[in-house]
Amino acid sequence: MIRLSLAAAASALVLAACATQAPPSDGPAPAVVVPSQYELGLSTATELKTAGNVPAAIQRLMQLAGDPELTSEQKADVLYELGVLSMSPTGYDLPGAVGYFDEVIANHPNTDAARRAKAKLPEARAQLEAMNAVLASADATHTERFNALMKLGRHLDAIDLMTQYDIQPDNEVKLAMYQIGYLCDETGLTGQTYTVADRDGTSRRLRFCDYGK
């Protein structure tokens, strides 16, 4: 009698387990969407820009622009974004911005990016001319010339001027020099120390990367 009761209970448990199992699905498993290199590159550049590291965003877009798999529309979009970032306040490459916009217009004329580049190009050229005018002015201070050289992408010339006349750039410029790779916080470096506040509030004491190595 006891054996019969145990057997009945075991059967009931098996039936209950079967009843709670979901029926097998006859449909295919959902496809996994893998972002393209183009999408990943733009996403990464946007994240870097949002984080305040425009030089790194520019570098990422330059890598993406060299991808031979890009369509004409995609290549134009990347070049346009490079132009916009290069002429931004923390882009420090006005000639590069003009060059990127010119390339979009010349090589990808039928794209939406070309239309946007045509609208942006006069502003980039005006900024370029203004910085060249500063360098040509006999009344420009050393600091003004330094800032103009940085904006013009002539970073090494700017650094020579900076060290020669002990120029103390503002925090944004020093941070960009750190992000580009001119200033480092490595041990063993010598020379002038520059205090820089990072985007997250971290204070760094930096020296030129090539000094003391």
Coordinates of C-alpha atoms in Angstrom, one line a residue:
M1 CA 0.0 0.0 0.0
I2 CA 2.9 2.3 0.9
R3 CA 4.7 1.4 -2.3
L4 CA 1.6 2.2 -4.4
S5 CA 1.2 5.6 -2.7
L6 CA 4.9 6.5 -3.4
A7 CA 4.5 5.4 -7.0
A8 CA 1.4 7.5 -7.5
A9 CA 3.1 10.5 -5.9
A10 CA 6.1 10.2 -8.2
S11 CA 3.8 10.0 -11.2
A12 CA 2.0 13.1 -10.1
L13 CA 5.3 15.0 -9.8
V14 CA 6.4 14.0 -13.3
L15 CA 3.1 15.1 -14.8
A16 CA 3.3 18.4 -13.0
A17 CA 6.8 19.0 -14.3
C18 CA 5.7 18.3 -17.8
A19 CA 2.7 20.6 -17.5
T20 CA 4.9 23.5 -16.5
Q21 CA 7.5 23.2 -19.3
A22 CA 7.0 25.7 -22.1
P23 CA 6.2 24.1 -25.5
P24 CA 9.2 24.1 -27.9
S25 CA 9.2 27.0 -30.2
D26 CA 9.0 26.3 -33.9
G27 CA 10.3 29.8 -34.9
P28 CA 13.9 30.7 -35.7
A29 CA 16.1 32.2 -33.0
P30 CA 16.2 36.0 -33.1
A31 CA 19.0 37.3 -35.3
V32 CA 21.9 39.0 -33.5
V33 CA 22.5 42.4 -35.1
V34 CA 26.3 43.2 -35.3
P35 CA 27.1 46.9 -35.8
S36 CA 29.2 47.8 -38.8
Q37 CA 32.6 49.3 -38.5
Y38 CA 31.1 52.5 -39.7
E39 CA 28.5 52.5 -37.0
L40 CA 31.0 51.5 -34.3
G41 CA 33.5 54.2 -35.4
L42 CA 30.9 57.0 -35.3
S43 CA 29.6 55.8 -32.0
T44 CA 33.0 55.7 -30.5
A45 CA 33.9 59.2 -31.8
T46 CA 30.6 60.6 -30.4
E47 CA 31.4 59.1 -27.0
L48 CA 34.9 60.6 -27.0
K49 CA 33.5 64.0 -28.0
T50 CA 30.9 63.9 -25.3
A51 CA 33.6 63.0 -22.8
G52 CA 35.5 66.1 -23.8
N53 CA 38.3 64.3 -25.7
V54 CA 38.0 65.8 -29.1
P55 CA 41.6 65.0 -30.2
A56 CA 40.9 61.3 -29.6
A57 CA 37.6 61.6 -31.4
I58 CA 39.4 63.1 -34.4
Q59 CA 41.9 60.2 -34.4
R60 CA 39.1 57.7 -34.4
L61 CA 37.4 59.3 -37.3
M62 CA 40.7 59.5 -39.2
Q63 CA 41.1 55.7 -38.8
L64 CA 37.5 55.2 -40.0
A65 CA 38.0 57.4 -43.0
G66 CA 40.7 55.0 -44.2
D67 CA 38.3 52.1 -44.3
P68 CA 38.0 50.9 -47.9
E69 CA 34.6 49.3 -47.2
L70 CA 32.9 52.7 -46.6
T71 CA 30.3 53.8 -49.2
S72 CA 30.6 57.2 -50.8
E73 CA 27.9 58.5 -48.5
Q74 CA 29.5 57.1 -45.4
K75 CA 33.0 58.4 -46.4
A76 CA 31.5 61.9 -46.9
D77 CA 29.8 61.8 -43.5
V78 CA 33.0 60.9 -41.8
L79 CA 35.0 63.6 -43.6
Y80 CA 32.4 66.2 -42.7
E81 CA 32.4 65.2 -39.0
L82 CA 36.2 65.5 -39.1
G83 CA 35.9 69.0 -40.5
V84 CA 33.4 70.0 -37.8
L85 CA 35.6 68.6 -35.0
S86 CA 38.8 70.1 -36.4
M87 CA 37.4 73.6 -36.5
S88 CA 35.8 73.3 -33.0
P89 CA 37.3 75.2 -30.1
T90 CA 39.2 72.1 -29.0
G91 CA 40.0 70.7 -32.4
Y92 CA 43.1 72.8 -33.1
D93 CA 43.4 72.1 -36.8
L94 CA 41.7 74.8 -38.9
P95 CA 43.6 74.0 -42.1
G96 CA 42.6 70.4 -41.6
A97 CA 38.9 71.4 -41.3
V98 CA 39.1 73.4 -44.6
G99 CA 40.8 70.4 -46.3
Y100 CA 38.1 67.9 -45.1
F101 CA 35.3 70.1 -46.3
D102 CA 37.0 70.6 -49.7
E103 CA 37.5 66.9 -50.0
V104 CA 33.8 66.2 -49.3
I105 CA 32.7 68.8 -51.9
A106 CA 35.2 67.6 -54.6
N107 CA 35.0 63.8 -54.2
H108 CA 31.4 63.3 -52.9
P109 CA 29.5 66.1 -54.5
N110 CA 26.1 64.4 -54.6
T111 CA 25.9 63.6 -50.9
D112 CA 24.0 65.5 -48.1
A113 CA 27.4 65.9 -46.4
A114 CA 28.6 67.9 -49.4
R115 CA 25.7 70.3 -49.0
R116 CA 26.5 70.7 -45.3
A117 CA 30.2 71.1 -46.0
K118 CA 29.5 74.0 -48.5
A119 CA 27.5 75.8 -45.7
K120 CA 30.3 75.2 -43.2
L121 CA 33.3 76.0 -45.4
P122 CA 33.1 79.8 -45.3
E123 CA 33.2 79.8 -41.5
A124 CA 36.2 77.6 -41.4
R125 CA 38.1 79.7 -44.0
A126 CA 37.3 82.9 -42.0
Q127 CA 38.7 81.4 -38.8
L128 CA 41.8 80.3 -40.7
E129 CA 42.3 83.7 -42.2
A130 CA 41.9 85.3 -38.7
M131 CA 44.5 83.1 -37.2
N132 CA 47.0 83.8 -40.0
A133 CA 46.3 87.5 -39.5
V134 CA 47.3 87.2 -35.9
L135 CA 50.6 85.6 -36.9
A136 CA 51.2 88.4 -39.5
S137 CA 50.5 91.2 -37.0
A138 CA 53.5 92.9 -35.4
D139 CA 51.3 93.8 -32.4
A140 CA 50.4 90.2 -31.5
T141 CA 51.6 89.1 -28.1
H142 CA 53.5 85.9 -27.6
T143 CA 50.4 84.3 -26.0
E144 CA 48.2 85.4 -29.0
R145 CA 50.7 83.9 -31.4
F146 CA 50.9 80.7 -29.4
N147 CA 47.1 80.3 -29.4
A148 CA 47.0 81.1 -33.2
L149 CA 49.6 78.4 -33.9
M150 CA 47.7 75.9 -31.9
K151 CA 44.5 76.6 -33.8
L152 CA 46.4 76.4 -37.1
G153 CA 47.5 72.9 -36.2
R154 CA 51.2 74.0 -35.9
H155 CA 51.5 72.5 -32.5
L156 CA 55.3 72.0 -32.4
D157 CA 55.8 75.6 -33.4
A158 CA 53.4 76.6 -30.6
I159 CA 55.3 74.5 -28.1
D160 CA 58.6 76.1 -29.1
L161 CA 57.1 79.5 -28.5
M162 CA 55.6 78.3 -25.2
T163 CA 58.9 77.0 -23.8
Q164 CA 60.9 80.0 -25.2
Y165 CA 58.8 82.6 -23.5
D166 CA 57.4 80.6 -20.6
I167 CA 53.8 80.9 -21.7
Q168 CA 51.2 79.5 -19.4
P169 CA 48.2 78.4 -21.6
D170 CA 44.8 78.1 -20.1
N171 CA 43.5 74.8 -18.8
E172 CA 41.7 73.8 -22.1
V173 CA 44.8 74.2 -24.2
K174 CA 47.0 72.2 -21.7
L175 CA 44.3 69.5 -21.5
A176 CA 44.3 69.2 -25.3
M177 CA 48.1 69.0 -25.3
Y178 CA 47.8 66.1 -22.8
Q179 CA 45.1 64.4 -24.8
I180 CA 47.1 64.7 -28.0
G181 CA 50.2 63.4 -26.4
Y182 CA 52.5 66.4 -25.9
L183 CA 52.2 66.5 -22.1
C184 CA 52.6 63.4 -19.9
D185 CA 52.3 62.5 -16.2
E186 CA 55.1 59.8 -16.4
T187 CA 57.8 59.6 -13.8
G188 CA 61.4 60.5 -14.9
L189 CA 60.4 63.5 -17.0
T190 CA 62.1 66.9 -16.4
G191 CA 61.4 70.5 -17.2
Q192 CA 58.5 72.8 -16.5
T193 CA 55.5 71.4 -14.6
Y194 CA 52.0 72.3 -15.8
T195 CA 49.0 71.7 -13.5
V196 CA 45.9 70.5 -15.5
A197 CA 42.4 69.8 -14.4
D198 CA 40.9 66.9 -16.2
R199 CA 37.2 66.7 -17.2
D200 CA 36.3 64.6 -14.1
G201 CA 38.1 67.1 -11.8
T202 CA 41.3 65.1 -11.5
S203 CA 44.3 67.4 -11.1
R204 CA 47.4 66.3 -13.0
R205 CA 51.0 67.6 -12.8
L206 CA 52.3 67.2 -16.3
R207 CA 55.6 67.7 -18.2
F208 CA 56.5 67.5 -21.8
C209 CA 56.7 63.9 -22.8
D210 CA 60.1 64.1 -24.5
Y211 CA 61.9 65.9 -21.7
G212 CA 64.1 63.7 -19.6
K213 CA 63.8 60.5 -21.6

